[in-house]
Coordinates of C-alpha atoms and ligand atoms in Angstrom, one line a residue:
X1 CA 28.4 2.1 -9.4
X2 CA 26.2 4.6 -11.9
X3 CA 23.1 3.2 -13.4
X4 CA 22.7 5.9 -15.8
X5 CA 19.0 6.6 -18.1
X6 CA 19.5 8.6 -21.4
X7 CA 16.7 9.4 -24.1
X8 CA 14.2 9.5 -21.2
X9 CA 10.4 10.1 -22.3
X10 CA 8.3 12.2 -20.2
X11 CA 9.2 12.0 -16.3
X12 CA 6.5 12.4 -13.6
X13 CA 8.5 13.6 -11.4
X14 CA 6.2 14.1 -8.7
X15 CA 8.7 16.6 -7.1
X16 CA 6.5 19.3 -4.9
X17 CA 5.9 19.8 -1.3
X18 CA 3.9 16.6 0.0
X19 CA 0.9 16.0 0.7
X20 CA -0.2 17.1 -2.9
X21 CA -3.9 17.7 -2.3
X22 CA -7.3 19.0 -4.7
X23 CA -6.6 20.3 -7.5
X24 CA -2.7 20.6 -6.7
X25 CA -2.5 16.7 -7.7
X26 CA -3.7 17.2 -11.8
X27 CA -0.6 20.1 -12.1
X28 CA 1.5 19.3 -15.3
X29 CA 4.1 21.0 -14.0
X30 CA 4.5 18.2 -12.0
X31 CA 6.0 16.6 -15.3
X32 CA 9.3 17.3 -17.4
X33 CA 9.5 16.8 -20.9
X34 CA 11.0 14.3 -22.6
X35 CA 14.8 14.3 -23.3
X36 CA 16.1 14.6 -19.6
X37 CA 18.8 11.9 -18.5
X38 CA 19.4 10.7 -15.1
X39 CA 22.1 9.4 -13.3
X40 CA 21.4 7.3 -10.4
X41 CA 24.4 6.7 -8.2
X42 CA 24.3 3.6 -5.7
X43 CA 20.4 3.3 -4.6
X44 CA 20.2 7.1 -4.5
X45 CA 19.1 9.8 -7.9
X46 CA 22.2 11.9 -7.9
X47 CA 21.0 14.1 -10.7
X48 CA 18.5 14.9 -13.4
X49 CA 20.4 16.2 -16.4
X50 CA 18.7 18.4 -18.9
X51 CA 20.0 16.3 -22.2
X52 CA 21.6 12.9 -22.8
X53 CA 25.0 13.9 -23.9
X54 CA 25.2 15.8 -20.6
X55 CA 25.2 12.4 -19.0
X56 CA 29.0 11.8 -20.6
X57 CA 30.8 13.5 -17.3
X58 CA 29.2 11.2 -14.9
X59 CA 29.6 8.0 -17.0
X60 CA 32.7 5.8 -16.7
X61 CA 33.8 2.2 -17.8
X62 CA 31.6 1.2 -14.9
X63 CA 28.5 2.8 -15.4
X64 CA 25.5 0.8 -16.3
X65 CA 24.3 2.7 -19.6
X66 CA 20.3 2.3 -20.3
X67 CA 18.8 3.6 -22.9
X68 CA 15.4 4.3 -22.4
X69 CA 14.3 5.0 -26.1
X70 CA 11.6 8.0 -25.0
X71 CA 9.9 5.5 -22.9
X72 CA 8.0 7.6 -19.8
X73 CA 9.1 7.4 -16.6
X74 CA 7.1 7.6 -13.8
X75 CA 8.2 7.0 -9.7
X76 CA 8.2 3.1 -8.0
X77 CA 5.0 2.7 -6.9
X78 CA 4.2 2.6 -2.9
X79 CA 1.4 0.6 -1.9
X80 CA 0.5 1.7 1.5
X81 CA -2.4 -1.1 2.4
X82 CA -1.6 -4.9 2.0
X83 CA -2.5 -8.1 3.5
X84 CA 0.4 -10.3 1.9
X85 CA 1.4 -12.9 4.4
X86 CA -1.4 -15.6 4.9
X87 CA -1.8 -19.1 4.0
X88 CA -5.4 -20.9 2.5
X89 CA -7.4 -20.2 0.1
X90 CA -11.0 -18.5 0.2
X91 CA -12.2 -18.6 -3.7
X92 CA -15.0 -21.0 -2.5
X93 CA -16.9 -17.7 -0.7
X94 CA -17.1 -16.4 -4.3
X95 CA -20.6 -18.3 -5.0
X96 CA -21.4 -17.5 -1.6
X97 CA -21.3 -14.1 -2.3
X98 CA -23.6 -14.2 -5.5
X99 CA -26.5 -15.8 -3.0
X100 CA -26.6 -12.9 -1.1
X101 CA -24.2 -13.2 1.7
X102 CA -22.3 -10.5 3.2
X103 CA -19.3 -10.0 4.6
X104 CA -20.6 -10.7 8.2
X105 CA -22.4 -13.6 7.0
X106 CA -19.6 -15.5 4.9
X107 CA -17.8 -15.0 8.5
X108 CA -20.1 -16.4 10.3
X109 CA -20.5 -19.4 8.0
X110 CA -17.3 -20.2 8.6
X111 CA -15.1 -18.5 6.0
X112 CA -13.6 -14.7 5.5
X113 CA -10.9 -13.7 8.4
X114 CA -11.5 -17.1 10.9
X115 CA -10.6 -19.5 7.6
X116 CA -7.6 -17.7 6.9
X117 CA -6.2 -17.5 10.4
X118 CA -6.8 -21.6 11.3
X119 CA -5.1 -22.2 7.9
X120 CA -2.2 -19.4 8.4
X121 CA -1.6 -20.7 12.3
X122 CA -1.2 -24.4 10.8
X123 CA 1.7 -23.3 8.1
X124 CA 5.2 -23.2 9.3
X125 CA 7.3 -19.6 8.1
X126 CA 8.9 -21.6 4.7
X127 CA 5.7 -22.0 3.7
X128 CA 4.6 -18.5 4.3
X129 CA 7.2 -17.0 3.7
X130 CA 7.6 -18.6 -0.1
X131 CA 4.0 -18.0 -0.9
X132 CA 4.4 -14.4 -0.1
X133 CA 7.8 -13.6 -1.6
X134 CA 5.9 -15.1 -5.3
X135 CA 2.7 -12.1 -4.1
X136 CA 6.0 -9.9 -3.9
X137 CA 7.4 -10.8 -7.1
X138 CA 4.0 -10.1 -9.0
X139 CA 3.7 -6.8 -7.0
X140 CA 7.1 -5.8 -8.8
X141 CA 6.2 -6.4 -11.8
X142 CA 3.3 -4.2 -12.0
X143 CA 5.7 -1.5 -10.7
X144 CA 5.1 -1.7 -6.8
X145 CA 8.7 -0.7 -5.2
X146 CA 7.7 -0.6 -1.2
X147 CA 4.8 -2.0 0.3
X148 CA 2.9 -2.1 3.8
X149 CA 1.7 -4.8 5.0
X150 CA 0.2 -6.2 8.1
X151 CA -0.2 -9.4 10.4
X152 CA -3.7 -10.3 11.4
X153 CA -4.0 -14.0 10.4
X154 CA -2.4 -15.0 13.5
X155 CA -4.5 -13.6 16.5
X156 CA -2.5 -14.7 18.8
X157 CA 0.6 -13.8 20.1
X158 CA 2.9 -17.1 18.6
X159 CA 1.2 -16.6 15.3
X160 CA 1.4 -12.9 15.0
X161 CA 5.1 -12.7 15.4
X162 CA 5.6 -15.4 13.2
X163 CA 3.9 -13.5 10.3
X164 CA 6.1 -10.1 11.3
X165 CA 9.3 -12.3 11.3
X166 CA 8.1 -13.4 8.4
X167 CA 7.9 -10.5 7.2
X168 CA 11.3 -9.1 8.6
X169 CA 13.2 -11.9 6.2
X170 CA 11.5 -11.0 3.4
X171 CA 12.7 -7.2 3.8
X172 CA 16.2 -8.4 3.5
X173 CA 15.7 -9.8 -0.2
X174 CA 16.9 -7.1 -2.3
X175 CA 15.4 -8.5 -5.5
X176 CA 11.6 -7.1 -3.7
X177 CA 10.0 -4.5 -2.8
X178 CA 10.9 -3.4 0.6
X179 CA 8.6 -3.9 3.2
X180 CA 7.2 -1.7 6.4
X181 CA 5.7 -3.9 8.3
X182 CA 2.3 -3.2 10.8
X183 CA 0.6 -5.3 13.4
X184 CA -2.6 -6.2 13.1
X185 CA -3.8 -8.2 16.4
X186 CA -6.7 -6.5 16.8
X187 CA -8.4 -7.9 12.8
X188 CA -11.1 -9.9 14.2
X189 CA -12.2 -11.7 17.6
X190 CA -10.6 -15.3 17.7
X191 CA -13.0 -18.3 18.6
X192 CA -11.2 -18.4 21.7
X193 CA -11.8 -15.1 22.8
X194 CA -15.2 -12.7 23.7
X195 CA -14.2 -9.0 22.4
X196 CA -13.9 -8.0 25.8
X197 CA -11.2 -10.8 26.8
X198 CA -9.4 -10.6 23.3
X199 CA -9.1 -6.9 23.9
X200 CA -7.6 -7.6 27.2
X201 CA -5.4 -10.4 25.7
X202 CA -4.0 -7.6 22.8
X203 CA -3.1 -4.9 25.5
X204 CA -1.7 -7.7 28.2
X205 CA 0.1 -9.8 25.9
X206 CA 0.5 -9.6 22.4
X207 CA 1.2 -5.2 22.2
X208 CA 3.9 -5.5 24.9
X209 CA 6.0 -8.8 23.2
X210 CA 5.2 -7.5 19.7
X211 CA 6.7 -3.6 20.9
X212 CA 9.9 -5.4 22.5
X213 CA 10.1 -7.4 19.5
X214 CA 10.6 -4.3 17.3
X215 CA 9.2 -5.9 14.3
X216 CA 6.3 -3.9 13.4
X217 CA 6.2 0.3 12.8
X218 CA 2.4 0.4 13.1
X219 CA 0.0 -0.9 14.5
X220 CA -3.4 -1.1 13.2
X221 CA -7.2 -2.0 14.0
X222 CA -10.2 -3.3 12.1
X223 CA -12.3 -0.7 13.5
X224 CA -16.1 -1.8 12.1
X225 CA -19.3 -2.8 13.9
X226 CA -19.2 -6.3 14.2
X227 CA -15.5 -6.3 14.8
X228 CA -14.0 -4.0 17.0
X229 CA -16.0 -1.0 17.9
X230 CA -14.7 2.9 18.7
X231 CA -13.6 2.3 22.3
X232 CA -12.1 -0.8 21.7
X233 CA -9.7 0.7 19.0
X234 CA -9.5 3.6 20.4
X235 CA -8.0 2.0 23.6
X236 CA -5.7 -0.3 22.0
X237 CA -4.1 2.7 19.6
X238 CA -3.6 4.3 22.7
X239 CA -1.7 1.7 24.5
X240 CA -0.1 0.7 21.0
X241 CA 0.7 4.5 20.9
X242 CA 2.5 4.5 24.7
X243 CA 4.6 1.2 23.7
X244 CA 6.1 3.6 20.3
X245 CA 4.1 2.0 17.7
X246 CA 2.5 4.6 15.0
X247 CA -1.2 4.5 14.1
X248 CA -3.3 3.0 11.5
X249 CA -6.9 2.2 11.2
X250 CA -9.3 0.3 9.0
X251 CA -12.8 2.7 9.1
X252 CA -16.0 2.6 7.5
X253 CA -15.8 -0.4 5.3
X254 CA -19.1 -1.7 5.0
X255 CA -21.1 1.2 7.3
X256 CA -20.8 4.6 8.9
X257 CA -19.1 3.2 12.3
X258 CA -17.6 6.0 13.6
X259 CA -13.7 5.3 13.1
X260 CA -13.5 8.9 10.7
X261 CA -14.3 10.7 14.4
X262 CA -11.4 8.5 16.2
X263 CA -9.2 8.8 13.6
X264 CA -9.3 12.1 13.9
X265 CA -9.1 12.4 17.4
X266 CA -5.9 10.4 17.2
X267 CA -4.2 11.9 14.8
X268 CA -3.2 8.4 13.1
X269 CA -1.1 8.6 9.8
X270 CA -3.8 7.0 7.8
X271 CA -7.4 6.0 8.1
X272 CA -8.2 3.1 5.4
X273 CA -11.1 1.8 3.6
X274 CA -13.2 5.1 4.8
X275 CA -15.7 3.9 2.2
X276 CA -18.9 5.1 4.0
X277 CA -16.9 8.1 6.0
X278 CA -20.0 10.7 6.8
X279 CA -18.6 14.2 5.1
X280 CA -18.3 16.1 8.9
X281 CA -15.5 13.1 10.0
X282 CA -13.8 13.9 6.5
X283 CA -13.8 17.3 7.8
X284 CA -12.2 16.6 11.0
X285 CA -9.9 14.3 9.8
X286 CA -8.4 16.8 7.2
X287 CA -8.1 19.4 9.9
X288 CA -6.0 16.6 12.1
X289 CA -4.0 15.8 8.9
X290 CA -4.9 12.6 8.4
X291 CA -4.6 10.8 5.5
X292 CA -7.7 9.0 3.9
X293 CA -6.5 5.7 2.6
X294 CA -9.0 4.6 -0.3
X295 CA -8.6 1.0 -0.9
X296 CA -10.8 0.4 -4.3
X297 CA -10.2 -3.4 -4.8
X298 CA -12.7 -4.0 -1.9
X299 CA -15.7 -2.7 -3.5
X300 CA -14.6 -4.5 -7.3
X301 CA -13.5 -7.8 -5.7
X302 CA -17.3 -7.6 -3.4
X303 CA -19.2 -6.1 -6.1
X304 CA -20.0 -2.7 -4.0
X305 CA -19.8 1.1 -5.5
X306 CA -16.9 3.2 -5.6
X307 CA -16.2 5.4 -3.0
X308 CA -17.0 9.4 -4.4
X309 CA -12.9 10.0 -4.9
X310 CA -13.4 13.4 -6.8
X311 CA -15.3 14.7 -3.8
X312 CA -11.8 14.4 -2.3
X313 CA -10.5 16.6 -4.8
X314 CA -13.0 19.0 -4.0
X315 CA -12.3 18.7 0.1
X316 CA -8.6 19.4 -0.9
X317 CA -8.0 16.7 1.7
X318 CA -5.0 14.4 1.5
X319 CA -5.9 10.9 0.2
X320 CA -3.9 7.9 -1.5
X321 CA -4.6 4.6 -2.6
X322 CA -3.8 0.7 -2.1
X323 CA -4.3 -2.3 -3.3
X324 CA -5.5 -3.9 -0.2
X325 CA -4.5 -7.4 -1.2
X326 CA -6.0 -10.2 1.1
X327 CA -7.5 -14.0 0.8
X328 CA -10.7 -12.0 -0.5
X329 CA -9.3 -9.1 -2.7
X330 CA -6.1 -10.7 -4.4
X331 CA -5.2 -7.7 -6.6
X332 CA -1.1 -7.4 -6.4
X333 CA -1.6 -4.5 -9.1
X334 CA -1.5 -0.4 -8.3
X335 CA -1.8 -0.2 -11.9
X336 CA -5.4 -2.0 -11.9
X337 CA -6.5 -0.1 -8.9
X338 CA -5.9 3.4 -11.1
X339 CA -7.3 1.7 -13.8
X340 CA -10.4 1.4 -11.7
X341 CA -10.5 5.3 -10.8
X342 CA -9.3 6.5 -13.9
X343 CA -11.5 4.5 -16.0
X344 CA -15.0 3.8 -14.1
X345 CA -14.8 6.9 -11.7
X346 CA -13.4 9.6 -13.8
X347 CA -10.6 10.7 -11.9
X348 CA -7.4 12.3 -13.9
X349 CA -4.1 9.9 -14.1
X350 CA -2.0 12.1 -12.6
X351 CA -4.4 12.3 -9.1
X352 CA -4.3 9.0 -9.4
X353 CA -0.5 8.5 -9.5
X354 CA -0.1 11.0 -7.2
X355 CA -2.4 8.9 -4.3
X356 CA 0.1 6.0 -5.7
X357 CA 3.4 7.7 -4.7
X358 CA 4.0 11.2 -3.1
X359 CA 0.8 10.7 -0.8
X360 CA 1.3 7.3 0.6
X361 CA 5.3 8.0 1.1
X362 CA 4.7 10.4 3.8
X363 CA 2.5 7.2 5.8
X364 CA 4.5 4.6 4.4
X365 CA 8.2 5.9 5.2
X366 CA 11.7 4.1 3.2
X367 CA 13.9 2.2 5.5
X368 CA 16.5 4.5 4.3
X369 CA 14.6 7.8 6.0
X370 CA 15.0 9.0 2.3
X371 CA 12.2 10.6 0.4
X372 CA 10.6 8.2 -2.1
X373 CA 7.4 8.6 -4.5
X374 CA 8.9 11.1 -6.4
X375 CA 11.8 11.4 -8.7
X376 CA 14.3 14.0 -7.6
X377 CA 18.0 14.8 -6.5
X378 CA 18.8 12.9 -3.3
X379 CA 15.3 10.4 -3.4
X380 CA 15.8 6.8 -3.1
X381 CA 16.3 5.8 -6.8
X382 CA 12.8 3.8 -7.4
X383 CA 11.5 4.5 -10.7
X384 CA 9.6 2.4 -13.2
X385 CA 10.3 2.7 -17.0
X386 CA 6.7 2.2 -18.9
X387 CA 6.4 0.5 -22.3
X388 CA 4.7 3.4 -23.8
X389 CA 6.1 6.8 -25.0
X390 CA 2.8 8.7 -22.9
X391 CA 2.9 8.7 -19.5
X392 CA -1.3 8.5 -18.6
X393 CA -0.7 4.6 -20.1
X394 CA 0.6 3.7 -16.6
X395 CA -3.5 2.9 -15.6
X396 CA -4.7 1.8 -19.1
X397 CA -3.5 -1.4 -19.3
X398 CA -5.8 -3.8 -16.4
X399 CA -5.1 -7.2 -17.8
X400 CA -1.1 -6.7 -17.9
X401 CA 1.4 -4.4 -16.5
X402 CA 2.4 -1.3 -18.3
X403 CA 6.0 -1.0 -16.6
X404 CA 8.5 -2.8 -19.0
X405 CA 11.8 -2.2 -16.5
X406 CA 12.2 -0.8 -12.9
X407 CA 15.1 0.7 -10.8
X408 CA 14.2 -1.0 -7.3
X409 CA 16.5 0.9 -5.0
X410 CA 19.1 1.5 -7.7
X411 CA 18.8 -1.6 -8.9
X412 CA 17.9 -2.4 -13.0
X413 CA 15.0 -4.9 -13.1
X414 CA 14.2 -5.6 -16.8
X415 CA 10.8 -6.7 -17.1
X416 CA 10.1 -6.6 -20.5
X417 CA 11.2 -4.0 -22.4
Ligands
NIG1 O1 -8.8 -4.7 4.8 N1 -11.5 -5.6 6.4 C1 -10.6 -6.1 7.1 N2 -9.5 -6.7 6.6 C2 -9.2 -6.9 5.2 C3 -10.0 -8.1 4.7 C4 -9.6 -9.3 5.4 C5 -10.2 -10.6 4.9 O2 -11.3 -10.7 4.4 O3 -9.4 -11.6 5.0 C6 -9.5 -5.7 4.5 O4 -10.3 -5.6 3.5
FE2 FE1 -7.0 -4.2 5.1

């Protein structure tokens, strides 16, 4: 069946040679002007029509006919960092945080990563899986049409699979955003374990039952001092590597640690957080083609600086962004995560939507093997309809979405129109 869009507005369509990088990613040609129609055929974008009454030939009595009323268009959003699947609740370390305690200190107080995993080991998968599906649903609404998103409240092996098959039955719900799914083991050292016997435990056990498994694409470590350090990740990327997992990596959070180097090294897809990333490791990592993953709801929710994104622009180095959502950063919203570059770190909406779509959909791959972040002949048909007529209002609106209606994988999803 046709879903077909007539009186479009303006259409980012996002449809150039990926990664878009420095000053590539502010290039209005990257955008058609209003009056295009497009016909989306099934869950794929079987054409883009110059005018509406074009869009007669490929419309029968079965065709879905939507009129978008000059609204602009922009791709489904990808968010290519997320924490979704956890249970408990951390808003307590809020106060905490106001007296002066860092990260490493909530921790060892016993909140941040060790509160979340006794809490998520002691719910059963409705539970978790319910509580996530309602983060998914928000997600949606702000325009979010595939999402990453990692185990690492489990940290051991039982618990970890149960937040990937967790995970797994939430990518068969068509009404959501479909899911790539990464395993996180190695997010911090359980009570149980020393670093050097958890590391152990994470190559021995968990990679090889998590690899047969075949629930999880990537795998990932929190590579930070205090957590694991450069050998440690380096050696269980490797390993995770050999089993056929790709390769993720949390860097530079909260200090210069030395995960830009190994990232590089490695080649992995995408190197996140990479706050504090000294500018030679930027260097090497854009020469290994790795992608930085800037994840600016750590700093707001923890009341840190922005990462220097424009100096990004300037390194012509490929670079996205994502939400990062977790017990101590529950943002759900790519549009407020713009919002934050766009409007307190002067960077241009359409570098901004760029690191929102055609960056993060060459880390964060369909299930389909189609091209997605970008609206074009033969891409997945994800596309989000916004409320206003001007396309730059996609990151102007923090307190509430600006998407009114999305196509998630061909599908209409009326919002709000
Ligand atoms: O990416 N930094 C490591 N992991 C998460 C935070 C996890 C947590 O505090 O629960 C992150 O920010
Ligand atoms: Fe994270």
């Amino acid at each position: 069946m046709r879903t077909v869009l007539v009186n479009c507005g303006p259409i980012v369509h996002l449809d150039v040679e990926g990664p878009c990088t420095g000053s590539d990613m502010s290039n209005e040609e990257m955008i058609y002007d209003a009056g295009k129609a497009i016909i989306i055929n099934g869950n794929v974008i079987e054409k883009i029509l110059e005018s509406s009454e074009d869009a007669i030939d490929f419309t029968d009595s079965d065709s879905e006919i939507i009129n978008v009323d000059g609204k602009a268009i922009i791709p489904g959003l990808i968010d290519s960092h997320s924490h979704i699947i956890w249970a408990g609740d951390r808003s307590r370390e809020v106060r905490w945080k106001q007296q002066g305690h860092s990260y490493a200190d909530i921790a060892s107080m016993g909140g941040g990563i060790s509160y979340t995993v006794a809490a998520t080991r002691a719910a059963n998968k409705t539970k978790l899986h319910n509580s996530a599906k309602k983060r998914l649903q928000i997600a949606a609404k702000s325009g979010t049409t595939h999402i990453e998103t990692k185990s690492g409240y489990g940290l051991d092996l039982d618990s970890e699979l149960k937040l990937l098959e967790v995970a797994h039955n939430l990518s068969h719900d068509d009404s959501l955003p479909t899911i790539d799914s990464t395993w996180l083991g190695a997010h911090a050292i359980p009570k149980e374990h020393t670093l050097k016997s958890y590391t152990e435990e994470l190559i021995s056990i968990q990679l090889p039952k998590i690899a047969e498994s075949g629930l999880a694409r990537s795998a990932d470590v929190f590579c930070e001092p205090g957590w694991f350090g450069v050998e440690e990740s380096e050696l269980i990327l490797k390993e995770s590597r050999k089993m056929g997992l790709n390769l993720r990596i949390h860097i530079d959070e909260f200090v210069d640690g030395g995960g830009g180097e190994l990232a590089a090294d490695l080649k992995v897809d995408s190197a996140d957080h990479a706050h504090y990333t000294n500018s030679n490791a930027r260097n090497l990592m854009k020469e290994a083609g790795v992608n930085t993953g800037f994840l600016p709801g750590t700093p707001y929710s923890m009341g840190s600086d922005w990462p220097d994104f424009n100096s990004m622009i300037s390194l012509d180095a490929p670079w996205s962004i994502a939400t990062d959502f977790n017990p101590n950063n529950q943002i759900l919203s790519l549009p407020f995560i713009a919002s934050c570059l766009v409007q307190r770190c002067n960077v241009d909406p359409l570098s901004a939507l760029v690191a929102s779509t055609i960056n993060p959909s060459l880390t964060t791959p369909h299930p389909s093997g189609l091209p997605h972040g970008r609206i074009c002949e033969g891409a997945v048909a994800n596309i989000n309809i916004l409320h206003s007529k001007h396309w730059e209002s996609w990151c102007l609106t923090p307190g509430h979405s600006p998407v009114c209606a999305t196509i998630l994988n061909g599908n209409y999803q009326l919002h709000d129109f």
